[in-house]
């Protein structure tokens, strides 16, 4: 997937332009080109540089969909919500099975612990019932291995002594779930496969000045790095830009109402006591929302809050108030930890795009493919909603809608459901770990084959080194040397790139010991 010069695309025609190269854009491009469509996929930033890279990275079983919200009666009063919850949970269970079996290099199993309190929102029988329902809804080839510990058996929970109010702790449910080792590589692998099947793929490419034609669209593409511009034509535009979706729509027609809202979610990364090692924990926080503690490079990342967000989308970061709120919730759940701001190794925040719902400020969990013809935009589709794990199901849903409006012009092919050669080299079958197997040879393949432009593209979105305890700072000189050699950088350019990376992680990922407030204010 060499990055072609933008001038080579001048005046070319496509069946579909996919705008947005997160997981759902990448999955859609892969499915569409496999079905015979001439596809161009672009992103104004790097592949997986938006919402996909800032998620909680859980390939989860769908338990959260079965949580009724404020009250169990919410499902009784609104049975359609329960039906949608079951649909979403089934899709999650199917995705959990498919991805964990076909892409073993990119996921790993872990044990999830869920404490049930006498004064909590859910009783033991309700949790037991939820897991029975999940077993009924999902395939039977990958067990949840559900258990619930109570009474004397609570002593088997390794970190039992750290829980709040042991007199109120009724039991602890434990089940097997999966964690994405790299959601970013999931995207890159789908992009690689799309390119292998004939799609044109380009990062750091902006679409603007769209002009509606009788049989489709003409758009201008701009290379963000060189400012070179070309015009191309397409029969259909697919807007899969997640939180940026409203903005993209409004570049085509300013009066289009919002279809998506963004929910901001912040995470903090800390080192927990040894008893927590490799254990995942899910609690219900005092806002009655699920909160996750996920093992990661010997640390845990903890989140998240869900707050409607309408600020700057390109520079989302965890604020001082958000990190302090997370700390308070952690210390409420585990008072003996007594975590302080100085205990935060780093933090990050992302935007979850959800479908706009007039009746709910936090939007709807429904995944919708909008036809914008009713808004005056013929041959434009837009996706709202869509978690990482169900990207394959969503891609098929998008294909169904595209096929109603556009006939494929090429032969059908078979998309890959497995990991790429580079991912297999990086992982080397290390399923129990989140570490990557990095070498100069692998880095060279990534630089030549996967269109990285900046150090952050490699450290954060191709290898995951940048998510380690030091955010990849120790690896920067070595990676920069290899990149300089292949990209023809002189020493001045190399130094500049290293400085840019350090500044990037300082600003966006809040890399510091949180001993002062300047970064977070």
Short mmCIF file of C-alpha atoms in Angstrom, two decimals:
data_model
loop_
_atom_site.label_atom_id
_atom_site.label_comp_id
_atom_site.label_asym_id
_atom_site.label_seq_id
_atom_site.Cartn_x
_atom_site.Cartn_y
_atom_site.Cartn_z
CA UNK A 1 0.00 0.00 0.00
CA UNK A 2 2.55 2.51 -1.16
CA UNK A 3 1.34 6.10 -0.88
CA UNK A 4 0.83 7.26 -4.47
CA UNK A 5 1.44 10.86 -5.44
CA UNK A 6 -1.81 12.81 -5.31
CA UNK A 7 -1.22 14.07 -8.86
CA UNK A 8 -1.63 10.46 -10.05
CA UNK A 9 -5.30 10.59 -8.98
CA UNK A 10 -6.16 13.69 -11.01
CA UNK A 11 -9.45 13.32 -12.90
CA UNK A 12 -9.89 9.69 -11.86
CA UNK A 13 -13.36 8.28 -11.27
CA UNK A 14 -14.54 5.99 -8.46
CA UNK A 15 -17.69 4.18 -7.54
CA UNK A 16 -17.38 5.15 -3.87
CA UNK A 17 -15.20 7.60 -1.97
CA UNK A 18 -14.98 6.54 1.67
CA UNK A 19 -14.24 9.59 3.81
CA UNK A 20 -12.78 8.59 7.16
CA UNK A 21 -10.27 5.81 7.84
CA UNK A 22 -11.13 4.70 11.34
CA UNK A 23 -12.29 1.15 11.95
CA UNK A 24 -15.69 1.51 10.27
CA UNK A 25 -14.30 3.37 7.26
CA UNK A 26 -11.55 0.79 6.85
CA UNK A 27 -14.01 -2.09 7.25
CA UNK A 28 -16.42 -0.53 4.75
CA UNK A 29 -13.66 0.05 2.17
CA UNK A 30 -12.48 -3.56 2.54
CA UNK A 31 -16.01 -4.95 2.08
CA UNK A 32 -16.87 -2.64 -0.83
CA UNK A 33 -13.74 -3.30 -2.87
CA UNK A 34 -14.18 -7.05 -2.25
CA UNK A 35 -17.67 -6.76 -3.71
CA UNK A 36 -16.39 -5.17 -6.90
CA UNK A 37 -16.57 -1.43 -6.22
CA UNK A 38 -13.86 0.96 -7.35
CA UNK A 39 -12.99 2.55 -4.00
CA UNK A 40 -10.95 5.49 -2.76
CA UNK A 41 -10.55 5.80 1.02
CA UNK A 42 -9.06 8.96 2.50
CA UNK A 43 -8.52 10.52 5.91
CA UNK A 44 -7.43 14.04 6.75
CA UNK A 45 -5.15 12.55 9.42
CA UNK A 46 -3.57 9.15 9.89
CA UNK A 47 -5.33 5.82 9.74
CA UNK A 48 -7.09 5.12 13.08
CA UNK A 49 -6.01 8.54 14.31
CA UNK A 50 -9.40 9.53 15.73
CA UNK A 51 -11.98 7.73 17.87
CA UNK A 52 -10.60 4.24 17.14
CA UNK A 53 -7.28 4.93 18.84
CA UNK A 54 -8.81 6.47 21.97
CA UNK A 55 -11.29 3.75 22.93
CA UNK A 56 -11.24 1.40 25.93
CA UNK A 57 -10.03 -1.37 23.58
CA UNK A 58 -12.49 -3.99 24.79
CA UNK A 59 -13.74 -6.72 22.48
CA UNK A 60 -16.55 -7.13 24.93
CA UNK A 61 -19.39 -9.58 25.28
CA UNK A 62 -22.15 -6.96 25.14
CA UNK A 63 -22.99 -6.99 28.85
CA UNK A 64 -23.17 -3.20 28.93
CA UNK A 65 -26.00 -3.24 26.38
CA UNK A 66 -28.15 -5.21 28.82
CA UNK A 67 -27.78 -2.53 31.49
CA UNK A 68 -31.19 -0.79 31.48
CA UNK A 69 -29.96 2.63 32.53
CA UNK A 70 -31.47 4.37 35.53
CA UNK A 71 -33.82 1.53 36.41
CA UNK A 72 -34.69 -2.04 35.42
CA UNK A 73 -38.18 -0.69 34.73
CA UNK A 74 -36.79 1.27 31.80
CA UNK A 75 -36.80 -1.94 29.75
CA UNK A 76 -40.32 -2.81 30.96
CA UNK A 77 -41.74 0.60 30.07
CA UNK A 78 -39.81 0.77 26.79
CA UNK A 79 -39.68 -2.77 25.34
CA UNK A 80 -38.17 -1.47 22.10
CA UNK A 81 -35.09 -0.48 24.12
CA UNK A 82 -34.84 -4.03 25.43
CA UNK A 83 -35.17 -5.43 21.91
CA UNK A 84 -32.42 -3.09 20.66
CA UNK A 85 -30.26 -4.04 23.65
CA UNK A 86 -30.62 -7.74 22.81
CA UNK A 87 -29.80 -7.07 19.16
CA UNK A 88 -26.66 -5.16 20.10
CA UNK A 89 -25.62 -7.79 22.64
CA UNK A 90 -26.02 -10.56 20.05
CA UNK A 91 -23.91 -8.64 17.54
CA UNK A 92 -21.27 -8.12 20.22
CA UNK A 93 -21.19 -11.81 21.10
CA UNK A 94 -20.88 -12.81 17.43
CA UNK A 95 -18.09 -10.26 16.88
CA UNK A 96 -16.31 -11.42 20.05
CA UNK A 97 -16.29 -14.95 18.69
CA UNK A 98 -15.33 -14.09 15.10
CA UNK A 99 -12.50 -11.68 15.86
CA UNK A 100 -10.99 -13.65 18.74
CA UNK A 101 -10.80 -16.73 16.48
CA UNK A 102 -9.69 -15.11 13.21
CA UNK A 103 -7.31 -12.40 14.51
CA UNK A 104 -5.64 -14.00 17.50
CA UNK A 105 -2.58 -11.80 17.12
CA UNK A 106 -4.59 -8.65 17.83
CA UNK A 107 -6.67 -9.71 20.83
CA UNK A 108 -6.00 -11.41 24.11
CA UNK A 109 -8.31 -12.93 26.73
CA UNK A 110 -8.42 -11.61 30.28
CA UNK A 111 -10.58 -12.13 33.34
CA UNK A 112 -13.13 -9.41 34.04
CA UNK A 113 -14.23 -8.96 37.69
CA UNK A 114 -17.56 -7.30 38.48
CA UNK A 115 -18.35 -6.61 42.18
CA UNK A 116 -22.01 -6.79 43.24
CA UNK A 117 -22.99 -4.76 46.31
CA UNK A 118 -26.08 -4.96 48.46
CA UNK A 119 -26.49 -1.20 47.97
CA UNK A 120 -25.63 -1.34 44.27
CA UNK A 121 -27.91 -0.95 41.23
CA UNK A 122 -27.89 -4.67 40.33
CA UNK A 123 -28.57 -7.79 42.35
CA UNK A 124 -26.78 -11.11 41.93
CA UNK A 125 -29.73 -12.80 40.23
CA UNK A 126 -29.96 -9.98 37.71
CA UNK A 127 -26.29 -10.36 36.77
CA UNK A 128 -26.68 -14.15 36.55
CA UNK A 129 -29.70 -13.66 34.29
CA UNK A 130 -27.80 -11.24 32.06
CA UNK A 131 -25.05 -13.80 31.46
CA UNK A 132 -27.59 -16.54 30.79
CA UNK A 133 -29.18 -14.25 28.21
CA UNK A 134 -25.78 -13.53 26.63
CA UNK A 135 -25.15 -17.26 26.33
CA UNK A 136 -28.50 -17.67 24.59
CA UNK A 137 -27.93 -14.73 22.24
CA UNK A 138 -24.40 -15.57 21.16
CA UNK A 139 -22.64 -18.47 19.44
CA UNK A 140 -21.49 -21.39 21.56
CA UNK A 141 -17.90 -21.68 20.34
CA UNK A 142 -16.27 -19.32 22.83
CA UNK A 143 -17.47 -19.61 26.41
CA UNK A 144 -17.75 -16.64 28.74
CA UNK A 145 -16.52 -18.95 31.52
CA UNK A 146 -18.86 -17.14 33.88
CA UNK A 147 -18.53 -17.70 37.64
CA UNK A 148 -19.79 -15.85 40.68
CA UNK A 149 -17.95 -15.88 43.99
CA UNK A 150 -19.67 -15.21 47.31
CA UNK A 151 -19.27 -16.01 50.99
CA UNK A 152 -15.98 -17.72 51.80
CA UNK A 153 -15.21 -18.03 48.10
CA UNK A 154 -14.69 -14.28 47.94
CA UNK A 155 -11.22 -14.94 49.34
CA UNK A 156 -10.31 -16.36 45.92
CA UNK A 157 -10.54 -12.87 44.44
CA UNK A 158 -6.88 -11.72 44.45
CA UNK A 159 -7.62 -8.08 45.29
CA UNK A 160 -10.61 -8.68 47.55
CA UNK A 161 -9.09 -6.74 50.45
CA UNK A 162 -9.01 -3.56 48.38
CA UNK A 163 -12.77 -3.31 47.76
CA UNK A 164 -14.83 -0.69 49.57
CA UNK A 165 -17.14 -1.66 52.45
CA UNK A 166 -16.68 -5.44 52.68
CA UNK A 167 -19.96 -5.74 54.64
CA UNK A 168 -21.87 -4.49 51.58
CA UNK A 169 -19.95 -6.66 49.10
CA UNK A 170 -22.38 -9.46 48.25
CA UNK A 171 -20.46 -11.29 45.52
CA UNK A 172 -18.09 -10.89 42.59
CA UNK A 173 -18.89 -12.09 39.09
CA UNK A 174 -15.98 -13.18 36.92
CA UNK A 175 -16.03 -13.84 33.18
CA UNK A 176 -13.69 -14.09 30.21
CA UNK A 177 -13.56 -11.18 27.81
CA UNK A 178 -11.03 -9.91 25.29
CA UNK A 179 -8.87 -6.85 24.87
CA UNK A 180 -7.68 -5.35 21.58
CA UNK A 181 -3.90 -5.30 21.76
CA UNK A 182 -3.99 -2.75 18.96
CA UNK A 183 -7.25 -1.44 17.54
CA UNK A 184 -5.05 0.71 15.32
CA UNK A 185 -3.46 -2.30 13.64
CA UNK A 186 -6.93 -3.73 13.08
CA UNK A 187 -7.55 -0.64 10.94
CA UNK A 188 -4.18 -0.77 9.20
CA UNK A 189 -4.66 -4.44 8.32
CA UNK A 190 -8.11 -3.73 6.81
CA UNK A 191 -6.60 -0.83 4.83
CA UNK A 192 -3.74 -3.06 3.65
CA UNK A 193 -6.19 -5.70 2.45
CA UNK A 194 -8.30 -3.06 0.71
CA UNK A 195 -5.22 -1.82 -1.16
CA UNK A 196 -4.23 -5.38 -2.04
CA UNK A 197 -7.64 -5.86 -3.66
CA UNK A 198 -7.29 -2.64 -5.66
CA UNK A 199 -8.60 0.22 -3.52
CA UNK A 200 -6.77 3.55 -3.59
CA UNK A 201 -5.83 4.43 -0.02
CA UNK A 202 -4.43 7.73 1.27
CA UNK A 203 -3.97 9.24 4.68
CA UNK A 204 -3.38 12.96 5.31
CA UNK A 205 -5.74 13.77 2.46
CA UNK A 206 -8.63 16.23 2.83
CA UNK A 207 -11.84 16.31 0.77
CA UNK A 208 -13.41 19.70 0.13
CA UNK A 209 -15.25 21.80 -2.48
CA UNK A 210 -17.69 18.99 -3.32
CA UNK A 211 -19.77 19.70 -6.42
CA UNK A 212 -22.94 17.73 -7.11
CA UNK A 213 -23.22 16.34 -10.64
CA UNK A 214 -26.08 14.68 -12.48
CA UNK A 215 -24.57 11.24 -11.88
CA UNK A 216 -22.60 11.72 -8.67
CA UNK A 217 -20.00 14.13 -7.31
CA UNK A 218 -16.81 15.94 -8.16
CA UNK A 219 -14.60 16.68 -5.17
CA UNK A 220 -11.25 18.31 -4.61
CA UNK A 221 -8.63 16.32 -2.74
CA UNK A 222 -5.88 18.18 -0.93
CA UNK A 223 -2.66 16.65 0.33
CA UNK A 224 -2.39 18.00 3.87
CA UNK A 225 1.41 17.74 3.75
CA UNK A 226 2.17 19.36 0.38
CA UNK A 227 -1.05 21.34 -0.29
CA UNK A 228 -1.23 19.78 -3.77
CA UNK A 229 -4.83 19.58 -5.01
CA UNK A 230 -6.58 17.43 -7.62
CA UNK A 231 -10.17 16.84 -8.69
CA UNK A 232 -11.76 13.38 -8.80
CA UNK A 233 -15.26 12.08 -9.50
CA UNK A 234 -17.36 9.50 -7.70
CA UNK A 235 -20.81 8.00 -7.98
CA UNK A 236 -21.29 8.00 -4.20
CA UNK A 237 -19.76 9.56 -1.10
CA UNK A 238 -19.70 7.56 2.14
CA UNK A 239 -19.19 9.72 5.23
CA UNK A 240 -17.65 7.49 7.93
CA UNK A 241 -15.82 10.21 9.83
CA UNK A 242 -17.35 9.54 13.25
CA UNK A 243 -17.32 12.70 15.40
CA UNK A 244 -16.45 14.81 12.34
CA UNK A 245 -19.56 13.57 10.49
CA UNK A 246 -21.70 16.71 10.92
CA UNK A 247 -18.80 18.91 9.78
CA UNK A 248 -18.24 16.82 6.63
CA UNK A 249 -21.96 16.92 5.81
CA UNK A 250 -22.01 20.67 6.20
CA UNK A 251 -19.12 21.11 3.76
CA UNK A 252 -21.52 19.68 1.19
CA UNK A 253 -24.58 21.61 2.38
CA UNK A 254 -24.50 23.99 5.34
CA UNK A 255 -28.13 23.54 6.40
CA UNK A 256 -27.99 19.79 7.12
CA UNK A 257 -29.09 19.08 10.72
CA UNK A 258 -26.82 17.17 13.06
CA UNK A 259 -26.86 13.38 12.70
CA UNK A 260 -24.16 12.51 15.23
CA UNK A 261 -23.15 13.73 18.67
CA UNK A 262 -19.82 13.14 20.36
CA UNK A 263 -19.46 11.79 23.88
CA UNK A 264 -16.11 12.58 25.42
CA UNK A 265 -14.45 9.81 27.40
CA UNK A 266 -11.30 10.32 29.46
CA UNK A 267 -8.91 7.68 30.79
CA UNK A 268 -6.12 7.78 33.33
CA UNK A 269 -3.20 5.34 33.40
CA UNK A 270 -1.80 4.23 36.76
CA UNK A 271 0.25 1.49 38.35
CA UNK A 272 -1.91 -0.62 40.72
CA UNK A 273 -0.72 -3.01 43.45
CA UNK A 274 0.55 -6.46 42.47
CA UNK A 275 -2.75 -8.16 43.35
CA UNK A 276 -4.41 -6.39 40.41
CA UNK A 277 -1.88 -7.62 37.83
CA UNK A 278 -3.51 -8.74 34.56
CA UNK A 279 -7.00 -8.45 36.09
CA UNK A 280 -9.72 -6.40 34.44
CA UNK A 281 -12.37 -4.82 36.65
CA UNK A 282 -15.74 -3.34 35.80
CA UNK A 283 -17.61 -1.29 38.38
CA UNK A 284 -20.72 0.84 38.29
CA UNK A 285 -19.64 4.34 39.25
CA UNK A 286 -21.71 6.87 41.17
CA UNK A 287 -23.05 8.27 37.90
CA UNK A 288 -24.57 4.81 37.35
CA UNK A 289 -22.28 4.20 34.36
CA UNK A 290 -19.86 1.30 33.82
CA UNK A 291 -16.23 2.11 34.56
CA UNK A 292 -13.33 -0.09 33.47
CA UNK A 293 -9.91 -0.94 34.88
CA UNK A 294 -7.95 -2.64 32.08
CA UNK A 295 -4.46 -4.20 32.39
CA UNK A 296 -1.93 -2.63 30.04
CA UNK A 297 1.90 -2.96 29.87
CA UNK A 298 2.08 -3.68 33.61
CA UNK A 299 -0.23 -0.73 34.31
CA UNK A 300 -4.00 -0.19 34.22
CA UNK A 301 -5.90 2.36 32.18
CA UNK A 302 -9.09 3.44 33.89
CA UNK A 303 -12.13 5.14 32.41
CA UNK A 304 -14.33 6.44 31.28
CA UNK A 305 -16.78 9.26 31.70
CA UNK A 306 -19.37 9.97 28.98
CA UNK A 307 -19.96 13.70 28.53
CA UNK A 308 -21.56 15.37 25.47
CA UNK A 309 -18.80 17.29 23.71
CA UNK A 310 -18.93 20.08 21.14
CA UNK A 311 -15.40 21.43 21.40
CA UNK A 312 -12.33 21.17 19.15
CA UNK A 313 -12.20 17.62 17.79
CA UNK A 314 -8.56 17.58 16.72
CA UNK A 315 -7.08 18.31 20.14
CA UNK A 316 -9.13 16.33 22.63
CA UNK A 317 -7.42 15.78 25.95
CA UNK A 318 -8.34 14.84 29.49
CA UNK A 319 -8.87 17.93 31.63
CA UNK A 320 -7.91 18.44 35.24
CA UNK A 321 -11.56 18.15 36.33
CA UNK A 322 -12.03 14.90 34.41
CA UNK A 323 -8.91 13.24 35.80
CA UNK A 324 -9.82 14.31 39.33
CA UNK A 325 -13.33 12.92 38.89
CA UNK A 326 -11.87 9.60 37.75
CA UNK A 327 -9.50 9.55 40.72
CA UNK A 328 -12.40 10.14 43.11
CA UNK A 329 -14.37 7.27 41.59
CA UNK A 330 -11.35 4.95 41.79
CA UNK A 331 -10.77 5.87 45.41
CA UNK A 332 -14.46 5.41 46.19
CA UNK A 333 -14.38 1.89 44.73
CA UNK A 334 -10.99 1.06 46.29
CA UNK A 335 -10.45 3.46 49.23
CA UNK A 336 -7.19 1.88 50.37
CA UNK A 337 -5.53 2.77 47.06
CA UNK A 338 -5.77 6.47 47.92
CA UNK A 339 -4.54 7.46 44.47
CA UNK A 340 -3.30 11.02 44.02
CA UNK A 341 -2.69 13.12 40.92
CA UNK A 342 1.01 12.33 41.18
CA UNK A 343 0.13 8.64 40.68
CA UNK A 344 -1.21 9.27 37.15
CA UNK A 345 1.42 8.22 34.61
CA UNK A 346 -0.47 9.70 31.70
CA UNK A 347 -4.01 10.28 30.51
CA UNK A 348 -5.89 10.47 27.25
CA UNK A 349 -9.36 11.24 25.97
CA UNK A 350 -11.38 10.48 22.87
CA UNK A 351 -14.77 11.11 21.34
CA UNK A 352 -17.31 8.33 20.91
CA UNK A 353 -19.64 9.14 18.00
CA UNK A 354 -23.24 8.15 18.71
CA UNK A 355 -26.44 8.67 16.76
CA UNK A 356 -28.20 11.96 17.50
CA UNK A 357 -31.43 11.54 19.45
CA UNK A 358 -33.60 14.55 20.29
CA UNK A 359 -34.94 12.82 23.40
CA UNK A 360 -31.55 11.92 24.89
CA UNK A 361 -28.57 14.29 25.30
CA UNK A 362 -26.28 11.23 25.29
CA UNK A 363 -27.65 10.05 21.97
CA UNK A 364 -28.74 6.60 20.85
CA UNK A 365 -26.67 3.39 20.70
CA UNK A 366 -28.39 2.49 17.44
CA UNK A 367 -26.11 2.11 14.41
CA UNK A 368 -27.66 3.99 11.48
CA UNK A 369 -26.70 4.38 7.82
CA UNK A 370 -28.34 7.68 6.84
CA UNK A 371 -29.37 8.43 3.27
CA UNK A 372 -28.90 12.20 2.96
CA UNK A 373 -31.09 12.53 -0.14
CA UNK A 374 -33.94 13.79 2.05
CA UNK A 375 -31.56 16.56 3.15
CA UNK A 376 -30.83 17.50 -0.46
CA UNK A 377 -27.67 15.42 -0.94
CA UNK A 378 -28.21 12.64 -3.45
CA UNK A 379 -25.74 9.74 -3.45
CA UNK A 380 -24.37 10.52 0.01
CA UNK A 381 -24.53 8.03 2.87
CA UNK A 382 -23.41 8.63 6.45
CA UNK A 383 -22.76 6.20 9.28
CA UNK A 384 -23.53 7.12 12.88
CA UNK A 385 -22.73 4.92 15.84
CA UNK A 386 -20.72 1.75 15.52
CA UNK A 387 -18.33 0.27 18.11
CA UNK A 388 -15.02 -1.26 17.05
CA UNK A 389 -15.93 -4.89 17.60
CA UNK A 390 -18.90 -5.00 15.20
CA UNK A 391 -17.09 -3.34 12.30
CA UNK A 392 -17.54 -6.37 10.04
CA UNK A 393 -21.30 -6.46 10.59
CA UNK A 394 -21.45 -2.70 9.99
CA UNK A 395 -19.44 -3.05 6.77
CA UNK A 396 -22.03 -5.51 5.44
CA UNK A 397 -24.81 -3.13 6.46
CA UNK A 398 -23.12 -0.32 4.54
CA UNK A 399 -22.60 -2.58 1.50
CA UNK A 400 -26.31 -3.36 1.46
CA UNK A 401 -27.16 0.36 1.33
CA UNK A 402 -24.50 1.18 -1.26
CA UNK A 403 -25.67 -1.65 -3.53
CA UNK A 404 -29.15 -0.08 -3.69
CA UNK A 405 -27.68 3.05 -5.25
CA UNK A 406 -24.55 2.04 -7.11
CA UNK A 407 -23.61 -0.95 -9.30
CA UNK A 408 -20.09 -2.42 -8.85
CA UNK A 409 -17.81 -2.18 -11.89
CA UNK A 410 -15.13 -4.76 -10.99
CA UNK A 411 -14.95 -8.47 -10.24
CA UNK A 412 -15.70 -9.72 -6.74
CA UNK A 413 -12.88 -10.86 -4.47
CA UNK A 414 -12.50 -12.47 -1.06
CA UNK A 415 -11.51 -10.12 1.78
CA UNK A 416 -9.05 -11.37 4.37
CA UNK A 417 -10.41 -12.06 7.84
CA UNK A 418 -6.98 -12.57 9.35
CA UNK A 419 -4.04 -10.43 10.42
CA UNK A 420 -1.47 -9.11 7.97
CA UNK A 421 2.06 -10.47 7.67
CA UNK A 422 3.42 -7.38 9.44
CA UNK A 423 1.02 -7.82 12.36
CA UNK A 424 2.06 -11.47 12.69
CA UNK A 425 5.71 -10.41 12.75
CA UNK A 426 4.99 -7.74 15.36
CA UNK A 427 3.07 -10.10 17.58
CA UNK A 428 4.92 -13.35 16.93
CA UNK A 429 1.97 -15.28 18.48
CA UNK A 430 2.41 -13.58 21.88
CA UNK A 431 -1.26 -13.92 22.75
CA UNK A 432 -0.86 -13.53 26.53
CA UNK A 433 1.06 -10.25 26.24
CA UNK A 434 0.38 -6.79 24.83
CA UNK A 435 4.01 -6.32 23.79
CA UNK A 436 5.13 -5.96 20.17
CA UNK A 437 8.20 -7.65 18.68
CA UNK A 438 10.05 -4.65 17.24
CA UNK A 439 13.16 -4.85 15.06
CA UNK A 440 14.75 -2.65 12.41
CA UNK A 441 13.59 -5.10 9.73
CA UNK A 442 9.97 -4.87 10.86
CA UNK A 443 10.19 -1.08 11.13
CA UNK A 444 11.49 -0.90 7.57
CA UNK A 445 8.53 -2.95 6.31
CA UNK A 446 6.14 -0.63 8.15
CA UNK A 447 7.80 2.52 6.77
CA UNK A 448 7.83 1.20 3.20
CA UNK A 449 4.42 -0.48 3.17
CA UNK A 450 2.09 1.38 5.57
CA UNK A 451 2.31 5.10 4.74
CA UNK A 452 3.58 6.50 8.05
CA UNK A 453 4.45 10.18 7.78
CA UNK A 454 5.35 11.15 11.33
CA UNK A 455 7.00 9.31 14.22
CA UNK A 456 3.64 9.26 16.01
CA UNK A 457 2.19 7.23 13.13
CA UNK A 458 4.66 4.43 13.86
CA UNK A 459 4.92 4.71 17.64
CA UNK A 460 1.19 5.09 18.35
CA UNK A 461 -0.68 3.61 15.39
CA UNK A 462 1.57 0.98 13.77
CA UNK A 463 3.39 -0.59 16.73
CA UNK A 464 1.77 0.65 19.95
CA UNK A 465 5.17 1.45 21.47
CA UNK A 466 3.85 4.87 22.40
CA UNK A 467 1.31 3.38 24.81
CA UNK A 468 4.04 1.86 27.03
CA UNK A 469 4.84 3.19 30.48
CA UNK A 470 7.13 5.92 29.07
CA UNK A 471 4.90 6.57 26.02
CA UNK A 472 7.66 5.34 23.71
CA UNK A 473 10.19 8.02 24.62
CA UNK A 474 13.01 5.50 24.97
CA UNK A 475 12.27 4.12 21.49
CA UNK A 476 12.14 7.50 19.73
CA UNK A 477 15.86 7.80 18.75
CA UNK A 478 16.01 4.30 17.27
CA UNK A 479 12.76 4.61 15.30
CA UNK A 480 13.71 8.09 14.11
CA UNK A 481 17.07 6.79 12.84
CA UNK A 482 15.44 4.04 10.77
CA UNK A 483 12.78 6.44 9.47
CA UNK A 484 15.41 9.07 8.57
CA UNK A 485 17.39 6.47 6.62
CA UNK A 486 14.41 5.37 4.51
CA UNK A 487 12.72 8.76 4.16
CA UNK A 488 15.90 10.71 3.36
CA UNK A 489 15.76 13.01 6.39
CA UNK A 490 18.86 14.99 7.29
CA UNK A 491 19.90 15.38 10.91
CA UNK A 492 17.97 18.62 11.32
CA UNK A 493 14.75 17.05 10.04
CA UNK A 494 15.28 14.01 12.27
CA UNK A 495 15.68 16.21 15.37
CA UNK A 496 12.59 18.18 14.42
CA UNK A 497 10.53 14.99 14.07
CA UNK A 498 11.64 13.78 17.51
CA UNK A 499 10.72 17.13 19.04
CA UNK A 500 7.31 17.02 17.34
CA UNK A 501 6.61 13.60 18.83
CA UNK A 502 7.58 14.64 22.35
CA UNK A 503 5.43 17.75 22.05
CA UNK A 504 2.54 15.68 20.69
CA UNK A 505 2.43 13.25 23.58
CA UNK A 506 2.95 16.02 26.11
CA UNK A 507 -0.02 18.00 24.81
CA UNK A 508 -2.46 15.26 23.85
CA UNK A 509 -1.56 12.43 26.23
CA UNK A 510 -0.60 14.59 29.20
CA UNK A 511 2.71 12.83 29.78
CA UNK A 512 3.97 13.97 33.14
CA UNK A 513 3.79 12.91 36.77
CA UNK A 514 0.90 15.30 37.42
CA UNK A 515 2.93 17.09 40.06
CA UNK A 516 1.75 20.43 38.73
CA UNK A 517 -1.44 21.66 37.17
CA UNK A 518 -0.12 23.60 34.18
CA UNK A 519 -0.72 20.92 31.57
CA UNK A 520 -4.22 20.11 32.70
CA UNK A 521 -5.59 23.55 33.47
#
